[in-house]
Structures are given as structure tokens and as C-alpha cells.
mmCIF file of C-alpha atoms in Angstrom:
data_model
loop_
_atom_site.group_PDB
_atom_site.id
_atom_site.type_symbol
_atom_site.label_atom_id
_atom_site.label_comp_id
_atom_site.label_asym_id
_atom_site.label_seq_id
_atom_site.Cartn_x
_atom_site.Cartn_y
_atom_site.Cartn_z
ATOM 1 C CA MET A 1 1.562 19.934 18.596
ATOM 2 C CA MET A 2 2.720 18.270 15.339
ATOM 3 C CA GLN A 3 4.392 14.999 14.529
ATOM 4 C CA LEU A 4 6.027 14.568 11.169
ATOM 5 C CA ILE A 5 5.900 11.037 9.611
ATOM 6 C CA LYS A 6 8.283 10.848 6.710
ATOM 7 C CA SER A 7 7.303 8.852 3.678
ATOM 8 C CA SER A 8 10.262 6.530 4.199
ATOM 9 C CA ASP A 9 8.936 5.672 7.648
ATOM 10 C CA ARG A 10 5.897 4.001 6.183
ATOM 11 C CA GLY A 11 5.558 0.245 5.835
ATOM 12 C CA TYR A 12 6.082 -1.211 2.452
ATOM 13 C CA ALA A 13 4.930 -4.504 0.690
ATOM 14 C CA ASP A 14 5.873 -5.711 -2.719
ATOM 15 C CA HIS A 15 3.669 -8.430 -3.936
ATOM 16 C CA GLY A 16 4.689 -8.184 -7.595
ATOM 17 C CA TRP A 17 1.283 -7.240 -8.990
ATOM 18 C CA LEU A 18 0.737 -4.804 -6.015
ATOM 19 C CA LYS A 19 3.149 -2.394 -4.462
ATOM 20 C CA SER A 20 1.863 -0.746 -1.368
ATOM 21 C CA PHE A 21 2.961 1.865 1.282
ATOM 22 C CA HIS A 22 1.194 1.600 4.619
ATOM 23 C CA SER A 23 0.932 4.752 6.724
ATOM 24 C CA PHE A 24 -0.454 2.628 9.663
ATOM 25 C CA SER A 25 -0.052 -1.041 10.677
ATOM 26 C CA PHE A 26 -1.626 -3.270 8.069
ATOM 27 C CA ALA A 27 -1.329 -6.956 7.089
ATOM 28 C CA ASP A 28 2.293 -8.029 7.690
ATOM 29 C CA TYR A 29 3.451 -4.471 8.622
ATOM 30 C CA TYR A 30 3.049 -3.909 12.371
ATOM 31 C CA ASP A 31 4.274 -0.970 14.329
ATOM 32 C CA PRO A 32 2.541 -0.511 17.752
ATOM 33 C CA ALA A 33 3.157 3.196 17.558
ATOM 34 C CA ARG A 34 1.329 3.368 14.141
ATOM 35 C CA MET A 35 -2.130 1.838 14.805
ATOM 36 C CA GLY A 36 -4.152 4.688 13.589
ATOM 37 C CA PHE A 37 -5.029 8.292 14.489
ATOM 38 C CA GLY A 38 -8.375 9.030 16.004
ATOM 39 C CA PRO A 39 -10.844 7.045 13.927
ATOM 40 C CA LEU A 40 -8.504 6.993 10.960
ATOM 41 C CA ARG A 41 -7.226 3.490 10.724
ATOM 42 C CA VAL A 42 -5.668 2.864 7.237
ATOM 43 C CA ILE A 43 -4.063 4.946 4.410
ATOM 44 C CA ASN A 44 -2.552 2.580 1.883
ATOM 45 C CA GLU A 45 -0.856 3.972 -1.211
ATOM 46 C CA ASP A 46 -1.371 1.166 -3.800
ATOM 47 C CA LYS A 47 -0.009 0.669 -7.218
ATOM 48 C CA VAL A 48 -1.844 -2.200 -9.070
ATOM 49 C CA ALA A 49 -0.258 -3.676 -12.166
ATOM 50 C CA ALA A 50 -2.157 -3.834 -15.452
ATOM 51 C CA GLY A 51 -4.545 -6.757 -15.671
ATOM 52 C CA LYS A 52 -4.386 -7.435 -11.885
ATOM 53 C CA GLY A 53 -6.406 -6.648 -8.805
ATOM 54 C CA PHE A 54 -7.904 -7.623 -5.515
ATOM 55 C CA GLY A 55 -10.059 -10.792 -5.531
ATOM 56 C CA THR A 56 -13.415 -10.905 -3.807
ATOM 57 C CA HIS A 57 -12.908 -10.384 -0.041
ATOM 58 C CA GLY A 58 -15.072 -9.144 2.868
ATOM 59 C CA HIS A 59 -15.254 -6.214 5.237
ATOM 60 C CA ARG A 60 -17.598 -5.178 8.050
ATOM 61 C CA ASP A 61 -17.978 -2.190 10.245
ATOM 62 C CA MET A 62 -15.614 0.105 8.362
ATOM 63 C CA GLU A 63 -15.932 3.207 6.186
ATOM 64 C CA ILE A 64 -13.695 2.595 3.186
ATOM 65 C CA ILE A 65 -12.742 5.449 0.774
ATOM 66 C CA SER A 66 -10.867 5.025 -2.489
ATOM 67 C CA TYR A 67 -9.172 7.962 -4.102
ATOM 68 C CA VAL A 68 -7.654 7.320 -7.523
ATOM 69 C CA LEU A 69 -4.518 9.243 -8.574
ATOM 70 C CA SER A 70 -3.952 7.637 -12.067
ATOM 71 C CA GLY A 71 -5.403 4.946 -14.049
ATOM 72 C CA GLU A 72 -8.761 3.288 -13.300
ATOM 73 C CA LEU A 73 -10.086 0.878 -10.667
ATOM 74 C CA ALA A 74 -13.161 -1.299 -11.320
ATOM 75 C CA HIS A 75 -15.245 -2.124 -8.273
ATOM 76 C CA LYS A 76 -17.792 -4.845 -7.915
ATOM 77 C CA ASP A 77 -19.657 -5.765 -4.613
ATOM 78 C CA SER A 78 -22.336 -7.847 -3.117
ATOM 79 C CA MET A 79 -24.752 -4.824 -3.155
ATOM 80 C CA GLY A 80 -24.837 -5.040 -6.962
ATOM 81 C CA ASN A 81 -22.483 -2.148 -7.733
ATOM 82 C CA GLY A 82 -20.404 -2.850 -10.729
ATOM 83 C CA GLU A 83 -22.704 -5.466 -12.116
ATOM 84 C CA ALA A 84 -23.868 -5.127 -15.751
ATOM 85 C CA GLY A 85 -26.929 -2.909 -15.697
ATOM 86 C CA GLY A 86 -26.428 -1.887 -12.033
ATOM 87 C CA ALA A 87 -27.187 1.522 -10.776
ATOM 88 C CA ASN A 88 -23.456 2.296 -10.206
ATOM 89 C CA ALA A 89 -20.843 1.418 -12.946
ATOM 90 C CA GLY A 90 -18.237 0.937 -10.188
ATOM 91 C CA VAL A 91 -15.246 2.311 -12.271
ATOM 92 C CA ILE A 92 -13.365 5.010 -10.307
ATOM 93 C CA ARG A 93 -11.029 7.498 -12.017
ATOM 94 C CA PRO A 94 -8.895 10.418 -10.995
ATOM 95 C CA GLY A 95 -11.052 12.993 -9.316
ATOM 96 C CA ASP A 96 -13.524 10.408 -8.066
ATOM 97 C CA VAL A 97 -14.178 9.644 -4.413
ATOM 98 C CA GLN A 98 -15.731 6.312 -3.705
ATOM 99 C CA ARG A 99 -17.258 5.558 -0.285
ATOM 100 C CA MET A 100 -18.214 2.051 0.755
ATOM 101 C CA SER A 101 -19.840 1.521 4.230
ATOM 102 C CA ALA A 102 -19.185 -2.074 5.004
ATOM 103 C CA GLY A 103 -21.634 -2.152 8.020
ATOM 104 C CA THR A 104 -23.036 -5.578 8.628
ATOM 105 C CA GLY A 105 -20.893 -6.965 5.969
ATOM 106 C CA VAL A 106 -20.109 -6.733 2.360
ATOM 107 C CA MET A 107 -18.024 -8.638 -0.247
ATOM 108 C CA HIS A 108 -16.158 -6.750 -2.967
ATOM 109 C CA SER A 109 -13.376 -6.904 -5.463
ATOM 110 C CA GLU A 110 -11.209 -4.201 -7.257
ATOM 111 C CA PHE A 111 -9.439 -4.661 -10.566
ATOM 112 C CA ASN A 112 -7.261 -2.794 -12.990
ATOM 113 C CA HIS A 113 -8.460 -3.920 -16.462
ATOM 114 C CA ALA A 114 -6.021 -1.818 -18.354
ATOM 115 C CA LYS A 115 -3.580 -3.742 -20.583
ATOM 116 C CA ASP A 116 -0.593 -1.338 -20.088
ATOM 117 C CA GLU A 117 -1.302 1.049 -17.272
ATOM 118 C CA THR A 118 -0.759 0.850 -13.543
ATOM 119 C CA THR A 119 -3.481 2.009 -11.245
ATOM 120 C CA HIS A 120 -2.341 4.341 -8.475
ATOM 121 C CA PHE A 121 -4.754 5.008 -5.681
ATOM 122 C CA LEU A 122 -5.150 5.539 -1.995
ATOM 123 C CA GLN A 123 -7.223 3.130 0.123
ATOM 124 C CA ILE A 124 -8.497 4.866 3.308
ATOM 125 C CA TRP A 125 -10.264 3.169 6.205
ATOM 126 C CA ILE A 126 -12.126 5.145 8.885
ATOM 127 C CA GLN A 127 -13.702 3.504 11.881
ATOM 128 C CA PRO A 128 -17.507 4.172 11.916
ATOM 129 C CA ASP A 129 -19.351 5.908 14.843
ATOM 130 C CA ALA A 130 -21.940 3.119 14.799
ATOM 131 C CA ARG A 131 -21.681 -0.635 14.201
ATOM 132 C CA GLY A 132 -24.138 -2.827 12.411
ATOM 133 C CA ILE A 133 -25.484 -0.375 9.923
ATOM 134 C CA ALA A 134 -26.766 -1.426 6.521
ATOM 135 C CA PRO A 135 -23.985 -1.591 3.856
ATOM 136 C CA SER A 136 -24.054 1.188 1.323
ATOM 137 C CA TYR A 137 -22.057 2.706 -1.561
ATOM 138 C CA GLU A 138 -21.595 6.166 -2.940
ATOM 139 C CA GLN A 139 -19.348 7.688 -5.686
ATOM 140 C CA LYS A 140 -18.825 11.338 -6.686
ATOM 141 C CA HIS A 141 -16.504 13.281 -8.945
ATOM 142 C CA PHE A 142 -14.608 16.455 -7.774
ATOM 143 C CA ASP A 143 -12.817 18.169 -10.632
ATOM 144 C CA ALA A 144 -9.443 19.850 -10.403
ATOM 145 C CA ASP A 145 -10.955 23.301 -10.569
ATOM 146 C CA SER A 146 -12.982 22.618 -7.381
ATOM 147 C CA LYS A 147 -9.797 21.819 -5.493
ATOM 148 C CA ARG A 148 -7.430 24.414 -6.970
ATOM 149 C CA GLY A 149 -5.998 26.708 -4.342
ATOM 150 C CA ARG A 150 -8.499 25.581 -1.691
ATOM 151 C CA LEU A 151 -9.552 22.704 0.496
ATOM 152 C CA ARG A 152 -12.567 21.052 -1.031
ATOM 153 C CA LEU A 153 -14.734 18.881 1.365
ATOM 154 C CA VAL A 154 -15.087 15.534 -0.282
ATOM 155 C CA ALA A 155 -16.294 13.357 2.568
ATOM 156 C CA ALA A 156 -18.177 14.229 5.754
ATOM 157 C CA ASN A 157 -20.596 12.667 8.302
ATOM 158 C CA ASP A 158 -23.433 14.880 7.038
ATOM 159 C CA GLY A 159 -22.704 14.846 3.304
ATOM 160 C CA SER A 160 -22.497 18.646 3.351
ATOM 161 C CA GLN A 161 -21.348 20.766 0.381
ATOM 162 C CA GLY A 162 -21.861 17.876 -2.064
ATOM 163 C CA SER A 163 -19.416 15.541 -0.304
ATOM 164 C CA VAL A 164 -19.932 11.811 0.010
ATOM 165 C CA THR A 165 -21.450 10.775 3.329
ATOM 166 C CA ILE A 166 -19.351 8.763 5.739
ATOM 167 C CA HIS A 167 -20.657 7.262 8.926
ATOM 168 C CA ALA A 168 -17.945 8.509 11.162
ATOM 169 C CA ASP A 169 -17.012 11.687 13.131
ATOM 170 C CA ALA A 170 -14.654 12.836 10.446
ATOM 171 C CA LYS A 171 -14.286 15.081 7.473
ATOM 172 C CA LEU A 172 -11.917 14.752 4.533
ATOM 173 C CA TYR A 173 -10.681 17.613 2.416
ATOM 174 C CA ALA A 174 -8.703 17.501 -0.856
ATOM 175 C CA GLY A 175 -6.689 20.424 -2.231
ATOM 176 C CA LEU A 176 -4.308 21.338 -5.075
ATOM 177 C CA PHE A 177 -1.669 23.967 -4.407
ATOM 178 C CA ASP A 178 1.071 25.639 -6.470
ATOM 179 C CA GLY A 179 3.032 28.852 -6.175
ATOM 180 C CA ALA A 180 1.118 31.598 -4.330
ATOM 181 C CA GLU A 181 -1.967 29.540 -3.734
ATOM 182 C CA GLN A 182 -2.830 28.949 -0.028
ATOM 183 C CA ALA A 183 -5.600 27.980 2.239
ATOM 184 C CA GLU A 184 -6.513 27.772 5.883
ATOM 185 C CA LEU A 185 -8.728 25.355 7.909
ATOM 186 C CA GLU A 186 -10.186 26.196 11.336
ATOM 187 C CA LEU A 187 -10.345 23.263 13.745
ATOM 188 C CA ALA A 188 -12.751 23.099 16.686
ATOM 189 C CA PRO A 189 -11.400 22.598 20.143
ATOM 190 C CA GLY A 190 -10.357 19.002 20.828
ATOM 191 C CA ARG A 191 -10.244 17.925 17.223
ATOM 192 C CA LEU A 192 -7.315 16.141 15.623
ATOM 193 C CA ALA A 193 -5.949 16.801 12.160
ATOM 194 C CA TYR A 194 -4.078 14.431 9.836
ATOM 195 C CA VAL A 195 -2.355 15.776 6.708
ATOM 196 C CA HIS A 196 -1.230 13.353 3.975
ATOM 197 C CA LEU A 197 0.739 14.872 1.039
ATOM 198 C CA VAL A 198 -0.186 12.847 -1.990
ATOM 199 C CA ARG A 199 2.394 14.497 -4.256
ATOM 200 C CA GLY A 200 4.572 17.531 -4.653
ATOM 201 C CA ALA A 201 5.789 19.811 -1.895
ATOM 202 C CA LEU A 202 3.798 21.932 0.658
ATOM 203 C CA SER A 203 4.303 23.770 3.905
ATOM 204 C CA VAL A 204 1.749 23.193 6.750
ATOM 205 C CA ASN A 205 1.975 25.494 9.678
ATOM 206 C CA GLY A 206 5.576 26.069 8.753
ATOM 207 C CA GLN A 207 6.421 22.352 8.449
ATOM 208 C CA ASP A 208 7.735 21.374 4.952
ATOM 209 C CA LEU A 209 6.371 18.268 3.446
ATOM 210 C CA THR A 210 7.275 16.282 0.288
ATOM 211 C CA THR A 211 5.486 13.383 -1.464
ATOM 212 C CA GLY A 212 4.198 10.775 0.941
ATOM 213 C CA ASP A 213 4.943 12.744 4.091
ATOM 214 C CA ALA A 214 2.268 13.179 6.688
ATOM 215 C CA LEU A 215 1.544 15.185 9.838
ATOM 216 C CA GLN A 216 -0.298 14.229 12.908
ATOM 217 C CA ILE A 217 -1.695 17.345 14.651
ATOM 218 C CA ARG A 218 -3.119 17.815 18.047
ATOM 219 C CA GLU A 219 -4.106 20.941 20.109
ATOM 220 C CA THR A 220 -4.071 23.199 17.052
ATOM 221 C CA SER A 221 -6.952 25.530 16.162
ATOM 222 C CA ARG A 222 -5.860 26.448 12.584
ATOM 223 C CA LEU A 223 -3.993 24.905 9.647
ATOM 224 C CA ALA A 224 -2.207 27.101 7.177
ATOM 225 C CA LEU A 225 -1.215 25.575 3.832
ATOM 226 C CA THR A 226 1.307 27.523 1.897
ATOM 227 C CA ALA A 227 4.413 27.241 -0.487
ATOM 228 C CA GLY A 228 2.948 24.620 -2.638
ATOM 229 C CA HIS A 229 4.718 23.098 -5.613
ATOM 230 C CA ASP A 230 2.596 20.875 -7.761
ATOM 231 C CA ALA A 231 0.997 19.747 -4.529
ATOM 232 C CA GLU A 232 -2.017 17.462 -3.979
ATOM 233 C CA VAL A 233 -3.019 17.028 -0.314
ATOM 234 C CA LEU A 234 -5.576 15.298 1.825
ATOM 235 C CA VAL A 235 -6.593 16.822 5.161
ATOM 236 C CA PHE A 236 -8.550 14.872 7.784
ATOM 237 C CA ASP A 237 -10.484 16.617 10.578
ATOM 238 C CA LEU A 238 -11.079 13.953 13.183
ATOM 239 C CA ALA A 239 -12.623 13.210 16.476
ATOM 240 C CA ALA A 240 -10.087 12.738 19.286
#
């Protein structure tokens, strides 16, 4: 059972310095049919103008993943990440996956310090499987070779295969596909899958997708990714 969500069906906000597509209801965009999918609550495709960014603001009880497509994003938070001399530099670049567990509460900011380059990134929120945990931060790099022609696990609740650890019943895979490259993903009974095509073109279980399209998938035991053309894709394996 698959439901196609076209890129053009997403919400859109233009704040001048920020242009954002919303896959699910967010801020002023509200669609009662698009409130999330399993624990997946937010996928925002954001473009942040040079010299602009998100001022300090707070979150709690949410797993927040940032996935940069181009440019750089500087992160600073109340845990000390991004501070001068801190353990984590807080700058994320293409190939990086940043995970922030808001838990009992965290304040943070995100900024594009470039003078002439837009930062293009995905902001992903996943509802945690436990509330009130201690806030934490993690950042890892996954190079293009590790995602070429395969689905690379980049986030999981057990941190397996070198992925970042999220406190949610979910796994996130990233893949790059072109030409004859293809991959399959087995899903356990009762699991949900959400496929978001970041760029390019790709076929998933026979359904053709283009940039920004997504699939919500239920009652399926296997995903088959084929016919990629300069494709970058994110696949979520989610609790129902």
C-alpha cells in the first residue's frame, strides 16, 4: 500500500532569507491529513540565504536531524556545541548527519555565515520513544562512496553500523543511485516506510519519483529502488 505525495503538494513558506518546503504541517502550514507518519513529524527542505539564519530558540522531547545538501550550517547550542574551544565545532557540511536530542530542553541557533552561498538542508524531526531524557548531540560524516548504489544506515535507535543514535523507534538510510545501480530494503511485519527523494529521479516498487516527491508505504515487506538518475534518497523505517 503506497501513497504518493508530490513535491508540489508540500506546504511552502517564503520569508525572504528563508525559503522552506514543508512535507508535514508546520508553523503556518496546516493540513490535517499531513500531521506526520508514524513517529516522523517534520521534513522541511530549507534554503537559508547567505549571512542569515535561525536565531536562538528552544526545543524539547524531539529528535532533530539536519542533513546538508549544499553550503554550510553553523550550529550553536546550550550544551556548549559550537562554542569556541568546545568538543564539537558545530559546522555541518554535505555528507554530515547531525543529531540533536532535545530531551528535557535545549536552546540552539543555526546560521549560514557564507557571504555569497545559500545553505540548502533538510530539517527532520522524529518523535522520541521516551520523554524527559538528557539533551545530547552527535555529528558524523558519511561520504558519497558509502552511499553509492546502496542504502547506508545513517541514523538508528541502536547506533549500529556507525550511524548516529536516535532515541526513537526508527532507522534512516541515505542512498545515491544512477543508471543500473539498485538496492533493496527488507521491512519487518508491521513497519512503515517513508521515502523522500532529495534530488534526481528514482523508481521505488515501480512508482516513479522526481525531486521532492515522497512515498508513504504500509503493509509492504520489501522496497526495491531502481532506475535512478542522479538520485539522492532518504528512506525511513518506522514504527507504526
